[in-house]
Short mmCIF file of C-alpha atoms in Angstrom, two decimals:
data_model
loop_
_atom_site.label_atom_id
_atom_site.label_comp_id
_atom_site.label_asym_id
_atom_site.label_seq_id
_atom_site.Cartn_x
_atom_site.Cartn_y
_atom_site.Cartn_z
CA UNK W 184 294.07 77.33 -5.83
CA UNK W 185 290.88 76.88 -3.51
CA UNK W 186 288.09 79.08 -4.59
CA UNK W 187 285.98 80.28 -1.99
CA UNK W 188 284.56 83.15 -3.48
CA UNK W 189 281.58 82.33 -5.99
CA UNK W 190 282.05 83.15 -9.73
CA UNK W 191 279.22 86.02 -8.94
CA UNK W 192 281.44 87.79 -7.14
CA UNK W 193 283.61 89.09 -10.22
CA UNK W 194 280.30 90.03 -11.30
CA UNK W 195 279.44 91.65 -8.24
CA UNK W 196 282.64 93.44 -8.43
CA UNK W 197 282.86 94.73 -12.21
CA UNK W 198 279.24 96.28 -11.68
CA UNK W 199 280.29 98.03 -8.35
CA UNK W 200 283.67 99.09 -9.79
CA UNK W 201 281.83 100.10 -13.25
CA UNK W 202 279.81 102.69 -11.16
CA UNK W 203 282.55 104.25 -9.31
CA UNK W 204 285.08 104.73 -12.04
CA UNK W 205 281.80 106.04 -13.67
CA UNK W 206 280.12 108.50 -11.64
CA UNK W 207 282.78 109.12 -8.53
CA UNK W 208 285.84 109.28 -10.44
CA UNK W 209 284.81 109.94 -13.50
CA UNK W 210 287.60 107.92 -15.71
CA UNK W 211 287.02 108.77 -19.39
CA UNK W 212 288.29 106.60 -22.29
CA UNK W 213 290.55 109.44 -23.42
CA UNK W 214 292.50 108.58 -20.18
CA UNK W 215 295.04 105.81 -19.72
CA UNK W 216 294.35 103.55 -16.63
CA UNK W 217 297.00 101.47 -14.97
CA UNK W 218 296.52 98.93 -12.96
CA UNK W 219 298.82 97.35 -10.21
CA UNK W 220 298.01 94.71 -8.53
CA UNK W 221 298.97 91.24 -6.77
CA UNK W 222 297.38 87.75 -7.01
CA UNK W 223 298.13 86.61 -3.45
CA UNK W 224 295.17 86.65 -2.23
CA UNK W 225 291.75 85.01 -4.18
CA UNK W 226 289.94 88.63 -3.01
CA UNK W 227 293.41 90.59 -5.34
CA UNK W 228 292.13 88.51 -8.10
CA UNK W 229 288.66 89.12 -7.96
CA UNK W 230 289.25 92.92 -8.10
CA UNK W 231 292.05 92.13 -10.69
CA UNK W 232 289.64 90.30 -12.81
CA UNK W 233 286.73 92.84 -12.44
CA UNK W 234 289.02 95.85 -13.31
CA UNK W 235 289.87 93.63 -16.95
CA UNK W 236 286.43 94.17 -17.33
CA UNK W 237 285.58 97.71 -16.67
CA UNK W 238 288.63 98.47 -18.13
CA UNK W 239 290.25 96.23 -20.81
CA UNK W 240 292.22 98.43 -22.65
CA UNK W 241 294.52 99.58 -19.00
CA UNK W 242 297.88 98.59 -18.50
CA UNK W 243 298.10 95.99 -15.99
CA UNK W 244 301.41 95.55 -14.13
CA UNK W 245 301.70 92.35 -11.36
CA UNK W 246 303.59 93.92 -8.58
CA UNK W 247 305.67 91.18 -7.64
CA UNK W 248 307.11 90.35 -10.88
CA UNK W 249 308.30 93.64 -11.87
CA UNK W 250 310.86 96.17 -10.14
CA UNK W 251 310.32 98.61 -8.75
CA UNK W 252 311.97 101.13 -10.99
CA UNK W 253 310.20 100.07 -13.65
CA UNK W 254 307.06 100.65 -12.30
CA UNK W 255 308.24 104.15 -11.50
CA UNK W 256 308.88 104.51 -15.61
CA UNK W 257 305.49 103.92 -16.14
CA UNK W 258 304.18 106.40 -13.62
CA UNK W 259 306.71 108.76 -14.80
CA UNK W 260 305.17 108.56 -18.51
CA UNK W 261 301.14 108.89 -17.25
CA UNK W 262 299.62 112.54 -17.72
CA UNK W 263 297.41 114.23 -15.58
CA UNK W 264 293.82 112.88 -15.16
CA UNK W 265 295.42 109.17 -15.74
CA UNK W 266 294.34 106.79 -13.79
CA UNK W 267 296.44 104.41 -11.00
CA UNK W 268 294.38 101.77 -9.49
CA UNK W 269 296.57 99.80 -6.94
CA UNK W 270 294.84 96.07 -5.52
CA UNK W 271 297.10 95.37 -2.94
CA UNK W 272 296.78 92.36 -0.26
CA UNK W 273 299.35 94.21 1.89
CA UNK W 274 300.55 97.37 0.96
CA UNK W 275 302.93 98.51 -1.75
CA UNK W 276 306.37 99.74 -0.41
CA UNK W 277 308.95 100.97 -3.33
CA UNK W 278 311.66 102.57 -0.82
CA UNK W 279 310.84 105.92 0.53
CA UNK W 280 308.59 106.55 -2.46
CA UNK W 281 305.05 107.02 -0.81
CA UNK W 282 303.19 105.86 -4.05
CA UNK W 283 299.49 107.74 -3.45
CA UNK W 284 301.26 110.88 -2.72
CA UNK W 285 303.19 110.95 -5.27
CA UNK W 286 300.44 109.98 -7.87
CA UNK W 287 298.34 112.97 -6.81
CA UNK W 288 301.61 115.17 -7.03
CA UNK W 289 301.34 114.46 -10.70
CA UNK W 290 297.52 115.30 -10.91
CA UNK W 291 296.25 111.43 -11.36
CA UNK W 292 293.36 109.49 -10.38
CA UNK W 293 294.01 106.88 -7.93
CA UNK W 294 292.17 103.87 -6.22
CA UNK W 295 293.93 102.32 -3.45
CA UNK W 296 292.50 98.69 -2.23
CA UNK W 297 294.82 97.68 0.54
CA UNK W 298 295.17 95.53 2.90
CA UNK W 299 292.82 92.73 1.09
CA UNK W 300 294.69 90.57 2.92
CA UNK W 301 292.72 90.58 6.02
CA UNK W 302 289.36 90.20 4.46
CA UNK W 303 289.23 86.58 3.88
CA UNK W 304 286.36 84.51 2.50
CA UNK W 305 283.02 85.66 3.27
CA UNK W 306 285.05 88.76 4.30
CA UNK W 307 286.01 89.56 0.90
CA UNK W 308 282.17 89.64 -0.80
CA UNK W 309 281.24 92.06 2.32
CA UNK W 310 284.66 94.24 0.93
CA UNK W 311 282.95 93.92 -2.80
CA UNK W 312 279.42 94.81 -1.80
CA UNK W 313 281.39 97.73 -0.03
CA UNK W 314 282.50 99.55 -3.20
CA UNK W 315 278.79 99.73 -4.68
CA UNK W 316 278.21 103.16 -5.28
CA UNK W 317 274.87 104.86 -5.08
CA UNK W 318 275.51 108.61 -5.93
CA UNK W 319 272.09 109.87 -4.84
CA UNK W 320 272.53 108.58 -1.34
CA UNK W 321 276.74 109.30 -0.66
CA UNK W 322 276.26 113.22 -2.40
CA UNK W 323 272.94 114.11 -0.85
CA UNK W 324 272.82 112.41 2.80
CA UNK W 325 277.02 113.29 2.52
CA UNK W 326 276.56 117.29 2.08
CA UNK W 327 273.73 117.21 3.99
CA UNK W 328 275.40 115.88 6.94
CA UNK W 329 278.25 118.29 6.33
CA UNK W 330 275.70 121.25 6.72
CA UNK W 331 274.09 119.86 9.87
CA UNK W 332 277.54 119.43 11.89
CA UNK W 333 278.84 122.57 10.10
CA UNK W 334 276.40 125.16 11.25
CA UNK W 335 275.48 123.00 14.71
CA UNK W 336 276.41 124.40 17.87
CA UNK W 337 276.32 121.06 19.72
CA UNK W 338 275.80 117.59 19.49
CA UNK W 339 275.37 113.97 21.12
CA UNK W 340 276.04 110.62 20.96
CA UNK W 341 273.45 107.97 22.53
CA UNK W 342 275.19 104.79 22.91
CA UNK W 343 271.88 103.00 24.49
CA UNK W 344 271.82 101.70 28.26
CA UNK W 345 272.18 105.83 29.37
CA UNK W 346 275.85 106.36 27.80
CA UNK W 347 275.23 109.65 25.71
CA UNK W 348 278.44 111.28 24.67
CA UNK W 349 277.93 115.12 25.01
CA UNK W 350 279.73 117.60 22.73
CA UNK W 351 279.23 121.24 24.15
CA UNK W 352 280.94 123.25 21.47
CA UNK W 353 280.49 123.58 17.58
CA UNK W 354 282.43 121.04 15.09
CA UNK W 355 285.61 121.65 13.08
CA UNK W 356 284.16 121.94 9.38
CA UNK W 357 283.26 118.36 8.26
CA UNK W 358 285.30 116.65 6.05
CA UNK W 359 283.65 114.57 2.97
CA UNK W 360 284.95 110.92 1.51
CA UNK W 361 281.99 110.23 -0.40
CA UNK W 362 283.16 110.21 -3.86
CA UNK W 363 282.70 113.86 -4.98
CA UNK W 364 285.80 115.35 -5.61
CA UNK W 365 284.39 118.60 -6.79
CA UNK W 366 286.58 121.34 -6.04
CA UNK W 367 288.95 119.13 -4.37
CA UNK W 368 292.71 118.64 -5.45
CA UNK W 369 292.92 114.96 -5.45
CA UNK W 370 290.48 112.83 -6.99
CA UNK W 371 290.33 109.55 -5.15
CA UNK W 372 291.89 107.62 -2.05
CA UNK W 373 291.81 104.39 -0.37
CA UNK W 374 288.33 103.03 -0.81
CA UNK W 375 285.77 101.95 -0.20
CA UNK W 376 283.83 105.14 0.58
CA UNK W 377 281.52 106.45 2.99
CA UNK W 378 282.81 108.89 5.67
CA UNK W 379 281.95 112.29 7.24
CA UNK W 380 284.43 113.08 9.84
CA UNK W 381 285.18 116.38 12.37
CA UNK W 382 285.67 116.97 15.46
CA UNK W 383 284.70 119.14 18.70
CA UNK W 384 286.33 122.71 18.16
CA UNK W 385 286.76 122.43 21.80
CA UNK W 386 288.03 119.02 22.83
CA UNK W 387 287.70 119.85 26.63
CA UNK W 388 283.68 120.70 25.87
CA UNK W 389 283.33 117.05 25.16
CA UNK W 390 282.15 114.68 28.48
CA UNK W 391 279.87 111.95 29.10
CA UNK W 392 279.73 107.92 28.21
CA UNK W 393 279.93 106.00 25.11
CA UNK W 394 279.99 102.07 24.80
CA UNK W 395 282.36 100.76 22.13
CA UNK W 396 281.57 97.35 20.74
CA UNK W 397 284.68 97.53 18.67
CA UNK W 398 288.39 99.15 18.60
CA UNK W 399 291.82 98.61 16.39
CA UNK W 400 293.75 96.68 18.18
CA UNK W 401 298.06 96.74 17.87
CA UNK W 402 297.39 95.37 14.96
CA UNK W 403 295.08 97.26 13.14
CA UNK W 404 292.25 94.43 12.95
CA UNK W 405 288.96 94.29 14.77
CA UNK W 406 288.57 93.23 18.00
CA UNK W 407 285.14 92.70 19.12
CA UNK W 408 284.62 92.80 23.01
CA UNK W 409 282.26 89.75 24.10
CA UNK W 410 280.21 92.91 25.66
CA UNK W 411 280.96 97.11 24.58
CA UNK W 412 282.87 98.70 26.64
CA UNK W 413 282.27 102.16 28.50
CA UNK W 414 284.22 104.70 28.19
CA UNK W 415 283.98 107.50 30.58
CA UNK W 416 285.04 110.92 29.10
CA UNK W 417 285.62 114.29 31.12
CA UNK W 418 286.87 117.49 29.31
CA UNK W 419 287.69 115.08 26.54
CA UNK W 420 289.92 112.35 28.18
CA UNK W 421 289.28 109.51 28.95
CA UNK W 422 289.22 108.54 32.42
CA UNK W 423 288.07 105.33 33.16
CA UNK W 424 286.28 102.12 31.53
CA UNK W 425 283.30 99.83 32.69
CA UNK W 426 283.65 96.24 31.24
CA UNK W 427 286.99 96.58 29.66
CA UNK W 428 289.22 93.93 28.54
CA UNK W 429 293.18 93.64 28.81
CA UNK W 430 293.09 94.25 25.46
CA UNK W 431 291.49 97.73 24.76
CA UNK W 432 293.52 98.68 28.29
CA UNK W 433 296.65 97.87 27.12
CA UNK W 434 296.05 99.57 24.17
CA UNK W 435 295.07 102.67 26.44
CA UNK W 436 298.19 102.02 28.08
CA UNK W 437 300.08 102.16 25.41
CA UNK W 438 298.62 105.30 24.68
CA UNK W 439 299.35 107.15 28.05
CA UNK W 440 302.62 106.03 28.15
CA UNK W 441 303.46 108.22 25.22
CA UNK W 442 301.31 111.21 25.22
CA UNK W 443 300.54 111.08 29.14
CA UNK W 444 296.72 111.03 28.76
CA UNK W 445 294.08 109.98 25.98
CA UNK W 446 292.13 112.32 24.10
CA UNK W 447 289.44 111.84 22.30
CA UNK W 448 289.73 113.52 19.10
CA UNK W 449 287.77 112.37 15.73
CA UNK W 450 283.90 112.20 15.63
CA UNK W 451 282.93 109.84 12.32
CA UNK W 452 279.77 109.53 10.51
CA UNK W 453 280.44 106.55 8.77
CA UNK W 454 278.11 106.01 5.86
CA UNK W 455 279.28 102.98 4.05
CA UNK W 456 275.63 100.28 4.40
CA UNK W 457 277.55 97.35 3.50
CA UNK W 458 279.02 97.52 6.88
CA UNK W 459 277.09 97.30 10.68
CA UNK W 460 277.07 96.12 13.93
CA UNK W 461 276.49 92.65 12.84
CA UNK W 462 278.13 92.41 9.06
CA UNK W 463 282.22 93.55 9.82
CA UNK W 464 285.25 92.82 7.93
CA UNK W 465 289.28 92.86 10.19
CA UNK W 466 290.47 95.48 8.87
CA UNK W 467 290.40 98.43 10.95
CA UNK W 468 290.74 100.63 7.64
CA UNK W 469 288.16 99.05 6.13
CA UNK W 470 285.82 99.02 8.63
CA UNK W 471 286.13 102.90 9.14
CA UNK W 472 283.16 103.07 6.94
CA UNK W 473 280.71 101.63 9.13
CA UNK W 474 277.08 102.80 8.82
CA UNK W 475 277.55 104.40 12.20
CA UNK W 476 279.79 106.39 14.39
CA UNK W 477 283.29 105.94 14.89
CA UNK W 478 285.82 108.10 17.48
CA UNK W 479 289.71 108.62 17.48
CA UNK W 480 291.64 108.03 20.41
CA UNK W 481 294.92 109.46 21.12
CA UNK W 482 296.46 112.98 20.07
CA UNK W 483 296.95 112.35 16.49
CA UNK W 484 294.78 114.05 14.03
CA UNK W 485 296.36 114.94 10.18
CA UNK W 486 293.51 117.05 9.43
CA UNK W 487 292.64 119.39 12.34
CA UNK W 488 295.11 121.57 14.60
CA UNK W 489 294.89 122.31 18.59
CA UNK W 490 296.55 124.90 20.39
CA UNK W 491 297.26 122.41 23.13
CA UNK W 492 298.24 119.46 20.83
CA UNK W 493 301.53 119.42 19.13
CA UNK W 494 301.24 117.48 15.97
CA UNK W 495 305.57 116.13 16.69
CA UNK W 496 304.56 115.32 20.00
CA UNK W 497 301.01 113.04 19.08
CA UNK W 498 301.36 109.32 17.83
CA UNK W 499 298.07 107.50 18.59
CA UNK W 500 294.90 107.78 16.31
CA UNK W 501 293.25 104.51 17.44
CA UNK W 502 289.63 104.00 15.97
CA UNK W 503 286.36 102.64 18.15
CA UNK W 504 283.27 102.51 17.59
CA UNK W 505 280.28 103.36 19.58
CA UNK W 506 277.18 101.80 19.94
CA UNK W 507 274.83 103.73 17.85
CA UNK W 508 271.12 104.09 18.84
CA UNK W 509 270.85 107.69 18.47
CA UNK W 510 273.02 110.67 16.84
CA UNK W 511 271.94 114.30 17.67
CA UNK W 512 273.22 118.08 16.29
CA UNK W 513 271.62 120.83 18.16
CA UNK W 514 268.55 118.93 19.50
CA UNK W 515 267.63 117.46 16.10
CA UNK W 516 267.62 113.32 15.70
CA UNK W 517 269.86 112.78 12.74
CA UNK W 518 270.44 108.69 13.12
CA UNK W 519 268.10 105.88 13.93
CA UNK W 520 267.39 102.34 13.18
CA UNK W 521 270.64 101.93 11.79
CA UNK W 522 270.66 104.52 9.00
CA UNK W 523 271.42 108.52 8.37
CA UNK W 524 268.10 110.30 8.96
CA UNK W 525 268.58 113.55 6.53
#
C-alpha cells in the first residue's frame, strides 16, 4: 500500500491519543479497552497503530473480518467504565443496533472516529493534530464561554465587510464537548473535541447578515464558495443570499421544500485550533470544530425545544460557517484574531 502519511504521524497520534484517554476520559488500567477498527483507509491504520501503543494490552477486533454478532458478545461481556474505541473510515452499521447508544446504555467509555474516510492525505495529519488535547485551554476557555453566553442577554456576530448577525434575546444554556464529562452521564462521543453550542431562546429575536465561507453540502463534505456568501436573516429565517452559488441554493431549496422556510437555529463556538479558515478537512463532522463560529440551518435541533417547532415535523440541521472577525455577548469582545478571547 502507498504511504502518504509520514512515520511521525503514528507518533503524532499515540501522544495526542495518550493525553485524551489520559486526562479527558480518564481510562484506567483496571479497565478493559476494546478496540474496533478497519484498515481501509492508511488514516484507520494510523489511529489503529497509535491506539496499540497507548493501549497494548486492549482487545482489538478488525471490523470487517468478524460478524457482527460476535462483536455484540464482546460488548455484551464489557462492564461499566470499559472502554469502546471505534476507528471507522465509514461508519459502523450492525442492523438496527445503534452501536454508541447502546455502549453508553451499558455505562462505557467510548471514542468514535468516523468517517476517516474523507480526510485523505494531508487531510488525515490535520484530523491527528485535531485530537491533541490541552486541558487547561478546552476546561477553562470551555466553562468560561459557557458562563458568558449563559448569563448574556444578547449577542453578535461580525462577519467583516458590515454583516453582523444580531441576537436580541438571551441563549439556551450552552452545551460543552470539551472533554469534561464531570457530572455528565456519558463519558465520550465522536471526536475530536472542541465545541460550545446554544442557541437564541427566541429564534425570531435573531436578524441581520452573516457571510458563510463554508456549508455541508448533500453530502456532508465541505464546500468552499470561491467568495462567502451572505445570508440575510429576519426574525430568524433566512430570506435571501448575496453571492450565492447553485449549490448552497439548492441546498436551501431543499430545505424549504420540506419545512416551508429556513430557520436558523444552532449558534457554535467551535474551539478545536487545529482547524481555521485556511487549514480544513471534508468532513462536515469533522470540521464542526472549527476555531470559530458555526450556525444550523433548518428546523432540526436534538438538544433544544421550540414551541413553534415540532421536532416530527423538522429534518434539516445543515452546518455553515461564518466569517469570523468579531464575536460579542452583551457588548463585551469575546473573539479576535482568530482565537477565544476569555
Amino acid at each position: 500500500m502507498t504511504s502518504t502519511l509520514p512515520p511521525s504521524a503514528v507518533d503524532s497520534a499515540e501522544r495526542n491519543l495518550r493525553d485524551t484517554l489520559t486526562h479527558a476520559i480518564e481510562h484506567r488500567a483496571a479497565h478493559a479497552a476494546l478496540i474496533v477498527y478497519d484498515t481501509r483507509t492508511e488514516l484507520n491504520r494510523v489511529l489503529t497503530a497509535a491506539y496499540r501503543r497507548v493501549v497494548p494490552e486492549a482487545q482489538f477486533i478488525d471490523f470487517d473480518s468478524t460478524t457482527p454478532d460476535v462483536i455484540l458478545g464482546i460488548f455484551e461481556r464489557l462492564q461499566a467504565g470499559d472502554l469502546v474505541v471505534l476507528v471507522q473510515s465509514t461508519s459502523f452499521r450492525m442492523d438496527a443496533y445503534r452501536i454508541r447508544i447502546e455502549l453508553f446504555k451499558r455505562g462505557l467509555k467510548v471514542i468514535e472516529h468516523v468517517h476517516l474516510s474523507r480526510m485523505a492525505g494531508e487531510q488525515g495529519l490535520h484530523y491527528i493534530d485535531s485530537l491533541a488535547y490541552d486541558p487547561a485551554y478546552y476546561r477553562g476557555v470551555g466553562h468560561a464561554l459557557k458562563a458568558r453566553i449563559d448569563s448574556a442577554r444578547h449577542g453578535a456576530v461580525d462577519s467583516g465587510n458590515g454583516a453582523r448577525l444580531v441576537f436580541a434575546s438571551p441563549f439556551e444554556s450552552a452545551k460543552l464537548n470539551i472533554g469534561d464529562y464531570s457530572g455528565m452521564n456519558n463519558i465520550g462521543g465522536q471526536f475530536p473535541l472542541g465545541e460550545v453550542f446554544t442557541e437564541a431562546q427566541d429564534l425570531e429575536a435573531v436578524s441581520g447578515r452573516a457571510r458563510i465561507f463554508v456549508f455541508g453540502d448533500t453530502r456532508f463534505l465541505v464546500n468552499r464558495p470561491a467568495t462567502p456568501i451572505t445570508i440575510i436573516v429576519d426574525k430568524g429565517r433566512v430570506v435571501g443570499t448575496e453571492n450565492s452559488t447553485p449549490e448552497f441554493e439548492n441546498m436551501l431549496y431543499i430545505i424549504r421544500e420540506h419545512e416551508g422556510e429556513v430557520w436558523l437555529r444552532e449558534l457554535g463556538f467551535g474551539m478545536n485550533r487545529a482547524f481555521s479558515r485556511d487549514c480544513m478537512v471534508d468532513d462536515i463532522g469533522t470540521y464542526e470544530r472549527m476555531c470559530g463560529i458555526h450556525l444550523s440551518l433548518g428546523a432540526k435541533h436534538g438538544v433544544y425545544t421550540k414551541p413553534q417547532l415540532r421536532r416530527k415535523d423538522a429534518r434539516y440541521h445543515i452546518d455553515v460557517f461564518a466569517v469570523t472577525e468579531g464575536v460579542y455577548l452583551d457588548d463585551q469582545r469575546v473573539y479576535r484574531d482568530g482565537a477565544w478571547q476569555i
